[in-house]
Amino acid sequence: MSSVITLNRAALIENVKFLKHLYHEDIRISSVVKGNAYGHGLSSYIPIAESVGFDHFSVYCADEAKELIKVVQKPETEIMIMGHVDYSDLAWVIDNNISFFVFDFMRLELAIEAAQHLGKKALVHIELETGMNRTGFDEKDLTQLVETLKRNEEWVEFTGLCTHFAGAESISNYLRVQHQKKQYLHMSKVLEEMGLKPKMKHTCCSAASIRLPEMRLDMVRIGILQYGFWPSREIFIEYLKGRKVKIDPLKRLISWESKIMSIKHIEMGEFIGYGTTFLAQKDMKIAVVPIGYSHGFSRSLSNQGRVLVRGHRTAVLGIVNMNCITIDVTDIEDVAINDTVTLIGKDGEHEITVSSFSELSDQLNYELLTRLPSSIPRKVK
Ligand SMILES: *Cc1c(COP(=O)(O)O)cnc(C)c1O
């Protein structure tokens, strides 16, 4: 195998301890595992997540729920779908007690129909449109919504009332997010006045759970924080502000390593790899590492990326290829074929963080993580 991703269980234990302490005891955490558990790998991540106490997982679509259900081990574990359920998957979803977001009348009618057909209740989270302008019921829909839900009480459980904030990780969205909060609370009150109460209310992703603690309500939907990353630098600063101890409480779970495949010497004045983007200014020793953009090592890291070898931080030379990169090992004495190359993670005193990696390649942490292909083997430490 050309590279391995390792998940550190001890780091997850720390993060869960931190989150449980940060939120109130009786606030439930739904562990968001869409995008192959943010690239960590569902089949490796879920067992350790269950072992540290998570019992509620969220995915985006029914396809992801099908992958998830295969690796869930505990019978009490609940699954929620926050986005797409194809009509053809509705019966499967309902039959497997998977709850799902419903954001328009067509879906609601289809869910009711499928539930009647199965003779089993659909577990529905009503999503409210509060200003993100993606999905959700509008205020003008509420009367008809209440009427439909009441009429079909036998087939629909009002499991949740939810919304999603549009960019709580940045203060530049402050006004918009405040408006969303007001709108959610208002619509929620209107529903209650019409005699409808959800089993639980949930609105917060990671950033909102820190910026809007009053909106944690019954459950928070936490993705990026559990994996040890802040949704943005800004949210990290916001968390630190006013705290005595200014250290990062989160621990990264993920590390990614490959190995040196070959080593050679080149002379001053030669170009390395495709084209002419890297010209050797001196005699150099270079090594080839068998990972490239097809493995999620972005092409924009060409002549920019850094990796660790034998405790040294060293540079990517030339263009990132589909399946390999070339790195500078001139100053690394004793460097040898099969030496570990750390692409993300620690080696000795140095660390390549996902954020430095993603800043250089101009991607979000979120994007970089979820682009790590599922074909890279994962192991748990
Ligand atoms: C992805 C997602 C989350 C989790 O977001 P993080 O920023 O990773 O915590 C929460 N809610 C919804 C609806 C999402 O799509």
Short mmCIF file of N, CA and C in Angstrom, two decimals, residues 35 162 350 352:
data_model
loop_
_atom_site.label_atom_id
_atom_site.label_comp_id
_atom_site.label_asym_id
_atom_site.label_seq_id
_atom_site.Cartn_x
_atom_site.Cartn_y
_atom_site.Cartn_z
N GLY A 35 -19.68 12.38 4.48
CA GLY A 35 -18.38 12.47 3.82
C GLY A 35 -17.38 11.45 4.36
N CYS A 162 -35.80 21.40 13.40
CA CYS A 162 -34.40 21.79 13.20
C CYS A 162 -34.24 22.88 12.15
N HIS A 350 8.35 18.17 14.87
CA HIS A 350 7.57 18.86 13.84
C HIS A 350 6.19 18.25 13.64
N ILE A 352 2.90 18.44 10.65
CA ILE A 352 2.18 19.00 9.50
C ILE A 352 0.71 18.95 9.89
#
